[in-house]
Coordinates of C-alpha atoms in Angstrom, one line a residue:
M1 CA -12.7 -19.5 72.7
T2 CA -13.4 -16.4 74.7
S3 CA -15.4 -13.4 73.6
A4 CA -12.1 -11.6 73.3
A5 CA -11.2 -13.9 70.5
V6 CA -14.5 -13.1 68.8
R7 CA -13.8 -9.4 69.0
G8 CA -10.4 -9.9 67.3
E9 CA -8.3 -9.5 70.4
P10 CA -5.5 -11.9 71.3
A11 CA -6.4 -14.4 74.1
A12 CA -4.5 -14.0 77.3
G13 CA -1.4 -16.2 77.6
H14 CA 0.0 -18.6 75.1
R15 CA -2.3 -21.4 73.8
R16 CA -1.2 -24.6 72.3
Y17 CA -1.3 -24.6 68.5
W18 CA -2.3 -28.3 68.2
R19 CA -5.8 -28.2 69.7
W20 CA -9.3 -29.3 68.7
S21 CA -12.4 -28.2 70.4
K22 CA -15.9 -26.8 69.7
A23 CA -14.8 -23.4 70.9
D24 CA -12.1 -23.3 68.3
F25 CA -14.6 -23.9 65.5
F26 CA -17.7 -22.2 66.8
P27 CA -16.8 -19.4 69.3
E28 CA -19.6 -17.0 68.3
P29 CA -22.6 -16.5 70.7
S30 CA -25.0 -17.6 68.0
F31 CA -23.7 -21.1 68.1
Q32 CA -23.4 -21.7 71.8
S33 CA -26.7 -23.6 72.0
W34 CA -29.6 -24.6 69.9
R35 CA -31.7 -21.9 71.5
A36 CA -29.2 -19.3 70.6
Y37 CA -28.9 -20.6 67.0
G38 CA -32.7 -20.6 66.7
G39 CA -32.8 -17.0 67.8
A40 CA -30.1 -16.1 65.3
L41 CA -32.0 -17.7 62.5
L42 CA -35.1 -15.7 63.4
S43 CA -32.9 -12.6 63.0
T44 CA -31.5 -13.6 59.6
G45 CA -33.3 -10.7 57.8
P46 CA -31.8 -7.8 59.6
R47 CA -28.5 -9.5 60.1
L48 CA -28.2 -10.2 56.3
R49 CA -29.1 -6.6 55.6
D50 CA -26.4 -5.4 58.0
R51 CA -23.8 -7.6 56.4
V52 CA -24.7 -6.7 52.8
T53 CA -24.7 -3.0 53.4
S54 CA -21.6 -2.7 55.7
R55 CA -18.0 -2.5 54.5
S56 CA -14.7 -3.5 56.0
S57 CA -11.7 -1.3 55.9
E58 CA -8.0 -1.7 55.0
A59 CA -7.2 -1.1 58.6
V60 CA -9.3 -4.1 59.7
E61 CA -8.2 -6.4 56.8
A62 CA -4.5 -5.7 57.2
G63 CA -4.5 -4.9 60.9
T64 CA -7.2 -5.8 63.4
L65 CA -8.0 -9.2 61.9
L66 CA -4.5 -10.4 62.2
A67 CA -5.0 -11.1 65.9
Q68 CA -7.3 -14.0 64.9
S69 CA -4.2 -16.0 63.7
E70 CA -2.6 -15.6 67.2
N71 CA 0.8 -15.6 65.5
P72 CA 2.0 -13.5 62.5
L73 CA 2.8 -14.6 59.0
R74 CA 6.5 -13.9 58.5
R75 CA 7.5 -10.9 56.4
C76 CA 10.4 -12.3 54.4
L77 CA 9.8 -11.9 50.6
S78 CA 11.2 -9.4 48.1
W79 CA 9.9 -8.4 44.6
V80 CA 12.3 -11.0 43.1
D81 CA 10.7 -13.7 45.2
L82 CA 7.3 -12.5 44.1
A83 CA 8.3 -12.4 40.4
F84 CA 9.5 -16.0 40.6
L85 CA 6.3 -17.0 42.5
G86 CA 4.3 -15.4 39.7
F87 CA 6.3 -17.3 37.1
G88 CA 6.0 -20.6 39.1
S89 CA 2.3 -20.2 39.6
V90 CA 1.4 -19.4 36.0
V91 CA 3.9 -21.3 33.7
G92 CA 2.5 -24.8 34.2
S93 CA 1.4 -27.5 31.9
G94 CA -1.2 -25.3 30.2
V95 CA 1.1 -23.9 27.6
F96 CA 2.3 -27.4 26.6
V97 CA -1.3 -28.8 26.4
L98 CA -3.5 -26.0 25.3
T99 CA -1.3 -24.5 22.6
G100 CA -1.6 -27.4 20.2
Q101 CA -5.3 -27.9 20.9
E102 CA -6.2 -24.3 20.1
A103 CA -3.8 -23.9 17.2
R104 CA -5.3 -27.1 15.6
F105 CA -9.0 -26.4 16.1
D106 CA -9.6 -22.7 16.7
A107 CA -6.8 -20.2 15.9
G108 CA -4.4 -21.9 13.4
P109 CA -1.1 -20.0 12.9
A110 CA -2.7 -17.0 14.7
I111 CA -2.4 -18.7 18.0
P112 CA 0.2 -16.1 19.2
L113 CA -2.4 -13.5 18.8
A114 CA -4.8 -15.5 21.0
Y115 CA -2.1 -15.7 23.7
A116 CA -1.5 -11.9 23.3
A117 CA -5.2 -11.1 23.7
A118 CA -5.4 -13.4 26.8
G119 CA -2.2 -11.9 28.2
F120 CA -3.4 -8.4 27.7
S121 CA -6.5 -9.2 29.8
A122 CA -4.4 -10.8 32.4
L123 CA -2.0 -7.9 32.5
L124 CA -4.8 -5.5 33.0
S125 CA -6.0 -7.5 35.9
S126 CA -2.5 -7.6 37.4
F127 CA -2.4 -3.8 37.4
C128 CA -5.6 -3.7 39.3
Y129 CA -4.4 -6.3 41.8
A130 CA -1.1 -4.4 42.2
E131 CA -2.8 -1.2 43.4
L132 CA -5.2 -3.0 45.7
A133 CA -2.5 -5.2 47.2
T134 CA -0.4 -2.1 48.1
E135 CA -3.4 -0.4 49.6
I136 CA -4.7 -3.5 51.4
P137 CA -1.7 -5.8 52.0
S138 CA -3.5 -8.7 53.6
A139 CA -3.3 -12.5 53.0
G140 CA -6.9 -12.4 51.6
G141 CA -6.0 -11.0 48.2
S142 CA -9.2 -10.4 46.2
F143 CA -11.4 -11.5 49.1
S144 CA -10.1 -8.6 51.2
Y145 CA -10.4 -6.1 48.3
L146 CA -14.0 -7.0 47.8
R147 CA -14.8 -7.0 51.5
V148 CA -13.6 -3.4 51.7
E149 CA -15.1 -2.0 48.5
L150 CA -18.2 -4.2 47.6
G151 CA -19.1 -5.8 51.0
D152 CA -19.4 -9.2 52.6
L153 CA -21.7 -10.8 50.2
A154 CA -19.7 -10.2 47.1
A155 CA -16.5 -11.2 49.0
F156 CA -18.2 -14.4 50.2
I157 CA -19.3 -15.4 46.7
A158 CA -15.7 -14.7 45.5
A159 CA -14.3 -16.7 48.4
G160 CA -16.4 -19.7 47.7
N161 CA -15.4 -19.8 44.1
I162 CA -11.7 -19.2 44.9
L163 CA -11.7 -22.2 47.3
L164 CA -13.6 -24.4 44.7
E165 CA -11.1 -23.5 42.0
A166 CA -8.3 -24.2 44.5
V167 CA -9.5 -27.7 45.1
V168 CA -10.5 -28.6 41.6
G169 CA -7.4 -26.9 40.0
A170 CA -5.0 -28.6 42.4
A171 CA -6.7 -32.0 41.8
G172 CA -6.4 -31.5 38.0
L173 CA -2.7 -30.7 38.3
G174 CA -2.2 -33.7 40.4
R175 CA -3.8 -36.0 37.9
S176 CA -1.9 -34.4 35.0
W177 CA 1.4 -34.9 37.0
T178 CA 0.7 -38.6 37.0
S179 CA 0.0 -38.6 33.2
Y180 CA 3.2 -36.8 32.4
L181 CA 5.2 -39.0 34.6
A182 CA 3.9 -42.0 32.7
A183 CA 4.8 -40.3 29.4
L184 CA 8.3 -39.5 30.7
I185 CA 8.9 -43.2 31.3
G186 CA 7.3 -44.3 28.0
R187 CA 4.1 -45.7 29.5
D188 CA 0.4 -45.1 28.7
S189 CA -1.1 -42.1 30.5
D190 CA -3.3 -44.3 32.8
A191 CA -0.6 -47.0 33.4
L192 CA 0.3 -45.6 36.9
R193 CA -3.3 -45.5 38.1
I194 CA -5.3 -48.3 39.8
H195 CA -8.4 -49.5 37.9
V196 CA -11.4 -50.3 40.1
P197 CA -14.2 -51.8 38.0
A198 CA -16.8 -51.5 40.8
L199 CA -16.7 -47.7 40.6
A200 CA -18.5 -45.6 37.9
D201 CA -16.7 -44.5 34.8
G202 CA -14.7 -41.3 35.3
F203 CA -14.2 -42.3 39.0
N204 CA -12.7 -45.8 38.6
L205 CA -9.1 -44.9 38.0
L206 CA -7.6 -44.2 41.4
D207 CA -4.5 -42.0 41.4
P208 CA -2.4 -42.4 44.6
I209 CA 0.5 -40.7 42.9
A210 CA -1.5 -37.5 42.6
V211 CA -2.3 -37.7 46.3
V212 CA 1.4 -38.1 47.2
V213 CA 2.4 -35.2 45.0
L214 CA -0.3 -32.9 46.5
C215 CA 0.7 -33.9 50.1
T216 CA 4.4 -33.4 49.3
T217 CA 4.0 -29.9 47.8
S218 CA 1.7 -28.9 50.7
A219 CA 4.3 -30.2 53.3
L220 CA 6.9 -27.9 51.6
A221 CA 4.4 -25.0 51.7
V222 CA 3.8 -25.3 55.5
S223 CA 7.5 -25.4 56.2
G224 CA 7.7 -21.7 55.6
A225 CA 7.3 -19.1 52.8
R226 CA 11.0 -18.3 52.7
L227 CA 12.0 -22.0 52.0
T228 CA 9.1 -22.5 49.6
S229 CA 10.1 -19.4 47.7
T230 CA 13.7 -20.6 47.4
I231 CA 12.7 -24.0 46.1
N232 CA 10.3 -22.3 43.6
S233 CA 13.0 -20.0 42.4
V234 CA 15.4 -22.9 41.8
A235 CA 12.6 -24.7 40.0
S236 CA 11.8 -21.6 38.0
V237 CA 15.4 -21.3 36.8
V238 CA 15.1 -24.9 35.5
G239 CA 11.8 -24.0 33.9
I240 CA 13.4 -21.0 32.2
A241 CA 16.1 -23.2 30.8
I242 CA 13.5 -25.6 29.4
V243 CA 11.6 -22.8 27.8
A244 CA 14.8 -21.5 26.3
F245 CA 15.5 -24.9 24.8
V246 CA 12.0 -25.1 23.3
L247 CA 12.4 -21.6 21.8
A248 CA 15.9 -22.2 20.4
A249 CA 15.0 -25.6 19.0
G250 CA 11.7 -24.5 17.7
F251 CA 12.9 -21.4 15.8
S252 CA 15.9 -23.4 14.4
H253 CA 13.3 -25.5 12.6
F254 CA 11.0 -22.6 11.8
E255 CA 9.4 -22.6 8.3
P256 CA 7.6 -19.5 7.2
A257 CA 5.6 -21.6 4.7
N258 CA 3.8 -23.2 7.7
L259 CA 2.0 -19.9 8.4
A260 CA 0.5 -19.9 4.9
P261 CA -1.8 -19.9 3.0
S262 CA -4.0 -18.3 5.6
F263 CA -2.8 -16.9 8.9
F264 CA -6.5 -16.7 10.1
P265 CA -8.0 -20.0 8.9
F266 CA -10.8 -19.8 11.5
G267 CA -11.2 -16.0 11.3
A268 CA -11.1 -13.5 14.2
A269 CA -13.8 -15.5 16.0
G270 CA -11.5 -18.5 16.2
V271 CA -8.7 -16.3 17.8
F272 CA -11.1 -15.1 20.5
R273 CA -12.4 -18.6 21.2
A274 CA -8.8 -19.7 21.6
A275 CA -8.0 -16.7 23.8
A276 CA -10.8 -17.7 26.2
V277 CA -9.3 -21.2 26.5
V278 CA -5.6 -20.3 26.7
Y279 CA -6.4 -17.7 29.3
W280 CA -6.2 -20.5 31.8
S281 CA -2.5 -20.7 31.1
Y282 CA -2.3 -17.3 32.8
T283 CA -4.3 -18.0 35.9
G284 CA -2.5 -18.2 39.2
F285 CA -0.9 -14.7 39.2
D286 CA -3.4 -13.6 41.9
M287 CA -1.5 -15.9 44.2
V288 CA 1.2 -13.3 44.4
A289 CA -1.3 -10.8 45.8
T290 CA -2.0 -13.1 48.7
M291 CA 1.7 -13.0 49.7
A292 CA 1.5 -9.2 50.4
E293 CA 1.3 -9.8 54.1
E294 CA 4.6 -11.7 53.9
T295 CA 6.4 -9.1 51.7
K296 CA 9.0 -6.8 53.1
N297 CA 7.8 -3.7 51.3
P298 CA 4.4 -4.3 49.7
G299 CA 4.1 -0.9 48.2
R300 CA 7.2 -1.5 46.0
D301 CA 7.5 -5.2 45.8
V302 CA 4.0 -6.3 44.9
P303 CA 3.6 -4.1 41.7
L304 CA 7.1 -5.0 40.6
G305 CA 6.7 -8.7 41.2
L306 CA 3.2 -8.9 39.6
I307 CA 3.7 -6.8 36.5
S308 CA 7.2 -7.9 35.7
S309 CA 6.3 -11.6 35.9
M310 CA 3.1 -11.2 33.8
S311 CA 4.8 -9.1 31.1
A312 CA 7.6 -11.7 30.8
I313 CA 5.1 -14.6 30.8
T314 CA 3.0 -13.0 28.0
L315 CA 6.1 -12.6 25.8
V316 CA 7.2 -16.2 26.5
Y317 CA 3.8 -17.7 25.7
C318 CA 3.5 -15.7 22.4
A319 CA 7.0 -16.8 21.4
M320 CA 6.4 -20.5 22.3
S321 CA 3.2 -20.7 20.4
L322 CA 4.8 -19.0 17.3
A323 CA 7.6 -21.6 17.5
L324 CA 5.1 -24.4 17.4
V325 CA 3.1 -23.2 14.4
G326 CA 6.4 -22.4 12.6
M327 CA 7.8 -25.9 13.1
Q328 CA 4.7 -27.7 11.9
R329 CA 1.6 -26.7 9.8
Y330 CA -1.3 -26.2 12.1
S331 CA -3.5 -28.9 10.5
D332 CA -0.8 -31.5 11.3
I333 CA -0.3 -30.5 14.9
D334 CA -1.2 -33.2 17.5
A335 CA -3.7 -31.7 19.8
N336 CA -2.7 -33.9 22.8
A337 CA 1.1 -33.8 22.5
A338 CA 1.8 -30.9 20.2
Y339 CA 5.4 -30.0 21.1
S340 CA 6.6 -33.7 21.4
V341 CA 5.1 -34.6 18.0
A342 CA 6.4 -31.4 16.4
F343 CA 10.0 -32.1 17.6
A344 CA 9.7 -35.7 16.5
A345 CA 8.7 -34.6 13.0
A346 CA 11.8 -32.4 13.0
G347 CA 14.0 -35.4 13.8
M348 CA 14.3 -34.7 17.6
K349 CA 12.3 -37.5 19.1
W350 CA 14.4 -37.3 22.3
A351 CA 13.0 -33.8 22.9
R352 CA 9.7 -35.2 24.1
Y353 CA 11.5 -36.0 27.4
I354 CA 12.5 -32.4 27.8
V355 CA 8.9 -31.3 27.1
A356 CA 7.5 -33.8 29.6
L357 CA 10.1 -32.6 32.2
G358 CA 9.1 -29.0 31.5
A359 CA 5.4 -29.8 32.0
L360 CA 6.2 -31.7 35.2
K361 CA 8.3 -28.8 36.6
G362 CA 5.5 -26.4 35.7
M363 CA 2.8 -28.5 37.4
T364 CA 5.0 -29.0 40.5
S365 CA 5.6 -25.2 40.8
G366 CA 2.0 -24.5 40.2
L367 CA 1.0 -26.9 43.0
L368 CA 3.7 -25.4 45.4
V369 CA 2.7 -21.8 44.8
G370 CA -1.0 -22.8 44.8
A371 CA -0.6 -24.4 48.2
L372 CA 0.9 -21.2 49.5
G373 CA -1.6 -18.8 48.0
Q374 CA -4.8 -20.8 48.6
A375 CA -3.9 -21.3 52.3
R376 CA -3.5 -17.5 52.7
Y377 CA -6.9 -17.0 51.1
T378 CA -8.4 -19.6 53.5
T379 CA -6.6 -17.9 56.5
Q380 CA -8.1 -14.5 55.8
I381 CA -11.6 -15.9 55.2
A382 CA -11.3 -17.7 58.5
R383 CA -10.2 -14.5 60.2
T384 CA -13.5 -12.9 59.3
H385 CA -15.3 -16.0 60.7
M386 CA -17.0 -16.8 57.4
I387 CA -15.6 -20.2 57.9
P388 CA -14.5 -21.5 61.4
P389 CA -11.6 -19.3 62.8
Y390 CA -9.7 -22.5 63.6
F391 CA -8.4 -22.3 60.0
A392 CA -6.9 -18.9 60.6
L393 CA -4.4 -20.1 63.2
V394 CA -0.7 -19.6 62.2
H395 CA 1.9 -21.9 63.7
P396 CA 4.3 -20.0 66.0
R397 CA 7.5 -21.7 64.7
T398 CA 6.9 -22.0 60.9
G399 CA 4.9 -18.8 60.6
T400 CA 2.5 -20.6 58.2
P401 CA -1.3 -21.5 58.4
I402 CA -0.9 -25.2 58.7
Y403 CA -4.6 -26.0 59.3
A404 CA -5.7 -24.0 56.3
T405 CA -3.1 -25.7 54.1
I406 CA -4.3 -29.2 55.3
A407 CA -7.9 -28.4 54.7
V408 CA -7.4 -27.3 51.0
T409 CA -4.9 -30.2 50.4
L410 CA -7.3 -32.9 51.8
G411 CA -10.1 -31.6 49.6
A412 CA -7.9 -31.6 46.5
A413 CA -6.4 -35.0 47.4
C414 CA -9.9 -36.6 47.8
V415 CA -11.0 -35.2 44.4
A416 CA -7.8 -36.2 42.7
L417 CA -7.8 -39.7 43.9
F418 CA -11.1 -40.6 42.3
S419 CA -12.0 -38.0 39.6
S420 CA -10.7 -38.3 36.0
L421 CA -9.3 -35.3 34.1
D422 CA -12.4 -35.4 31.9
V423 CA -14.7 -34.9 34.9
L424 CA -12.5 -32.1 36.3
A425 CA -12.3 -30.4 32.9
S426 CA -16.1 -30.1 32.9
V427 CA -15.8 -27.8 35.9
S428 CA -14.8 -24.6 34.1
S429 CA -12.9 -21.7 35.7
I430 CA -15.6 -19.2 34.8
S431 CA -15.4 -17.9 38.4
T432 CA -11.8 -16.8 37.8
L433 CA -12.8 -14.3 35.1
F434 CA -15.8 -13.3 37.3
I435 CA -13.6 -12.5 40.2
F436 CA -11.1 -10.6 38.1
A437 CA -14.0 -8.5 36.7
L438 CA -15.2 -7.8 40.3
V439 CA -11.7 -6.8 41.4
A440 CA -11.6 -4.2 38.5
V441 CA -15.0 -2.9 39.6
A442 CA -13.7 -2.7 43.2
L443 CA -10.8 -0.6 42.1
L444 CA -13.1 1.9 40.4
V445 CA -15.3 2.0 43.5
R446 CA -12.2 2.6 45.6
R447 CA -11.0 5.6 43.5
Y448 CA -14.4 7.2 42.9
Y449 CA -16.5 6.5 46.0
V450 CA -15.7 7.0 49.7
A451 CA -18.6 6.4 52.2
G452 CA -19.3 9.5 54.2
T453 CA -17.2 11.7 52.0
T454 CA -18.6 11.4 48.5
S455 CA -21.6 13.7 47.9
P456 CA -24.9 12.1 46.8
A457 CA -24.7 13.9 43.4
Q458 CA -21.1 12.6 42.8
A459 CA -22.2 9.1 43.9
R460 CA -25.1 9.1 41.5
T461 CA -22.8 10.2 38.7
F462 CA -20.3 7.5 39.4
L463 CA -22.9 4.8 39.7
A464 CA -24.6 5.8 36.5
F465 CA -21.3 5.7 34.5
L466 CA -20.2 2.5 36.2
A467 CA -23.5 0.8 35.3
L468 CA -23.0 1.9 31.7
I469 CA -19.5 0.3 31.6
V470 CA -20.7 -3.0 33.1
L471 CA -23.9 -3.3 31.1
S472 CA -22.2 -2.4 27.8
S473 CA -19.5 -5.0 28.5
I474 CA -22.1 -7.6 29.3
G475 CA -24.0 -6.6 26.1
M476 CA -20.9 -7.0 24.0
S477 CA -20.2 -10.4 25.5
V478 CA -23.8 -11.6 24.9
Y479 CA -23.9 -10.2 21.3
Y480 CA -20.6 -12.0 20.5
S481 CA -22.2 -15.3 21.7
S482 CA -25.5 -14.7 19.8
G483 CA -26.5 -15.5 16.2
Y484 CA -25.7 -11.9 15.2
A485 CA -22.0 -12.2 16.0
A486 CA -21.0 -11.8 12.4
R487 CA -22.7 -8.4 12.1
W488 CA -20.6 -5.3 13.0
P489 CA -23.3 -2.7 14.0
G490 CA -23.8 -4.3 17.4
Y491 CA -20.1 -4.1 18.3
V492 CA -20.1 -0.4 17.3
V493 CA -23.1 0.3 19.5
F494 CA -21.8 -1.5 22.6
G495 CA -18.3 -0.3 22.1
A496 CA -19.6 3.3 21.9
L497 CA -21.6 2.8 25.1
W498 CA -18.6 1.4 26.9
A499 CA -16.4 4.4 25.7
A500 CA -19.1 6.8 26.7
G501 CA -19.3 5.3 30.2
T502 CA -15.5 5.4 30.7
A503 CA -15.2 8.9 29.3
G504 CA -18.0 10.0 31.5
L505 CA -16.1 8.7 34.6
A506 CA -13.0 10.5 33.4
L507 CA -14.7 13.8 32.8
F508 CA -17.6 14.1 35.2
A509 CA -16.9 11.8 38.2
K510 CA -14.3 13.3 40.5
Q511 CA -11.8 10.9 42.0
Q512 CA -12.3 10.7 45.8
R513 CA -9.2 8.9 46.9
A514 CA -5.6 9.0 45.6
P515 CA -3.4 5.8 45.9
K516 CA -0.9 6.0 48.8
V517 CA 2.0 4.3 47.1
Y518 CA 1.3 2.7 43.7
G519 CA -1.6 3.6 41.4
A520 CA -2.8 1.7 38.3
P521 CA -2.2 3.9 35.3
L522 CA -4.7 5.3 32.8
M523 CA -7.5 5.6 35.4
P524 CA -10.4 4.9 34.7
W525 CA -9.6 3.4 31.3
L526 CA -7.5 0.5 32.4
P527 CA -9.9 -1.0 35.0
A528 CA -12.8 -0.3 32.7
M529 CA -11.0 -2.3 30.0
S530 CA -10.3 -5.0 32.5
V531 CA -14.0 -5.3 33.2
A532 CA -14.8 -5.5 29.5
T533 CA -12.1 -8.0 28.6
N534 CA -12.9 -10.4 31.4
L535 CA -16.7 -10.3 30.8
F536 CA -16.0 -10.7 27.0
L537 CA -14.0 -13.8 27.7
M538 CA -16.7 -15.1 30.0
G539 CA -19.1 -14.9 27.1
S540 CA -16.9 -17.2 25.0
L541 CA -17.5 -20.1 27.5
G542 CA -20.2 -22.7 27.1
S543 CA -23.5 -23.0 29.0
L544 CA -22.1 -25.8 31.2
A545 CA -19.7 -23.3 32.8
Y546 CA -22.7 -21.0 33.7
M547 CA -24.7 -23.9 35.0
R548 CA -21.9 -25.0 37.3
F549 CA -21.3 -21.4 38.4
G550 CA -25.0 -21.0 39.2
I551 CA -25.4 -24.2 41.1
C552 CA -22.2 -23.6 43.2
T553 CA -23.2 -20.0 43.9
A554 CA -26.6 -21.1 45.1
A555 CA -25.1 -23.7 47.4
M556 CA -22.7 -21.1 48.8
L557 CA -25.5 -18.7 49.5
V558 CA -27.4 -21.4 51.5
Y559 CA -24.3 -21.8 53.6
Y560 CA -23.9 -18.1 54.0
V561 CA -27.5 -17.6 55.2
L562 CA -27.3 -20.5 57.6
F563 CA -23.8 -19.9 59.0
G564 CA -21.7 -17.1 57.5
V565 CA -24.1 -14.3 58.2
H566 CA -24.4 -15.1 61.9
A567 CA -20.8 -15.8 62.5
T568 CA -19.6 -12.6 60.9
Y569 CA -22.4 -10.5 62.5
D570 CA -21.3 -11.7 66.0
M571 CA -17.6 -11.1 65.0
V572 CA -18.3 -7.5 64.1
H573 CA -20.9 -6.6 66.7
A574 CA -19.3 -8.4 69.7
E575 CA -20.0 -6.5 72.9
G576 CA -17.1 -4.3 73.9
Q577 CA -15.4 -4.1 70.6
T578 CA -13.6 -0.7 70.9
T579 CA -10.7 -0.9 68.5
S580 CA -11.2 2.1 66.1
A581 CA -10.2 2.2 62.5
A582 CA -7.7 4.9 63.3
D583 CA -6.1 2.9 66.1
A584 CA -5.9 -0.1 63.8
A585 CA -4.4 1.9 61.0
T586 CA -1.8 3.3 63.3
D587 CA -0.9 -0.2 64.5
G588 CA -0.8 -1.4 60.9
V589 CA 1.7 1.4 59.9
E590 CA 3.9 0.6 62.9
Q591 CA 4.0 -3.1 62.0
R592 CA 4.5 -2.2 58.3
K593 CA 1.2 -3.9 57.5
I594 CA 0.0 -0.8 55.8
M595 CA 2.2 1.6 53.9
P596 CA 2.0 5.1 55.2
V597 CA 1.0 8.0 52.9

């Protein structure tokens, strides 16, 4: 690849899409020879300092970098498409599996309140994503937002965790798909897997069906965003019909006595424990933000699609969980097949097939939308050269990033083939909450700090109150997980500190930038609350989640120091790079990549 490609300029002439060469993977000067790489390693210190302290811009993320893909993603989606994509990505098997488990062991009849608490946190995050997606309408989603506001290092850590969750999450859905298919035909959950005694436990049940499902949904995803959205919309209509059946049948057998004698048998602590677990039934809505580059009018469509879908999903989840605990006393709920057993107890054994079909539909939609969204994340990451730019290439006919889709799918398929659900479940999604908290911080930074414009005094004021918000939120989370959790004074102290930090921002820190099209309401209270709720839910997770997060982050940092720093440094500092932010912004407006003020 030429130096022009490194600078973000389109190469002369038309190049074949299906190609494979060293220049496609390592076009940067630092990797042209071992001598060049050795020199780059010797310069790691100043290069790392450059990348940590520098920031991208919305013009670069949604304009200049697009040339790396050689062909554009197709702008073909409306807010209705995004709403259905949000519904398809979120309403999966989680509500059918987690509701019974958490009602039985943690929340009891108060499980709807756990879903409401988790939904409130997810809705706060969706408001933050909506504003940032309209301001920076790129395929990178949270990766791009963090690159612009918090810098390369924070964005890279987020990117690594996003891709890890993509692989593990898709693999888990693929394995679950096989289990529910077996249940649908009346077989044991492992009946359709191949037992290989020579392999270790947890890896000795091969799942070729999961591999086929993953490859099929990815093949649909690479065929085009418009076709994939249409298929997902049809599937979502089927899903809505199944949810309507569950609600109608459930409430027709509702017994108020099942909510007694105590609505909170495990106390408030049990509700919050359940909220931290059922939160995963809401994950996936951020996939909608990655479709901003393919949306006809991001400024209008992204907020409408995100917020409408998340509001509807929260109401649906609360209603479905209430129907379950109304049909059957919480102590009698089957943690593994809650709805099927509850319907059977009500004399509707045949309903288990509808429940299994609903779960299969949800998992299929989740895999389909996940294949779309994760490929877009990967594309934007590759555009920055944090990973080889080969994965940023968009096919000229389909308008989709085929290489990026294949890369994520192959990783998920390999994991799904060998790893059991127990092994995959041990890899907690703590990084999702971490990224959501970072996005809320990035929104606060965007509103209250502009490099070169904000005065030093204003910057110090903002940073002081922001630090108070973050530290008090962490303190509340740690206190809740400590042996003093039952004592109320700690909550008062940390709550007061959080309120003081947020009020200080509102009263003493002047906003430096107004949103161009859509702005999150109740600034700065809403993003500050998003930070607090996400960090609080993180504190409800076990030590294994933090151990996994620490190990994976350390491995990512090693990669970043050995490769990512040098590739991105060359990308940004390539000799002759003359495209200005103003020119890029103008180009972006003309191409409707960036909404004008």
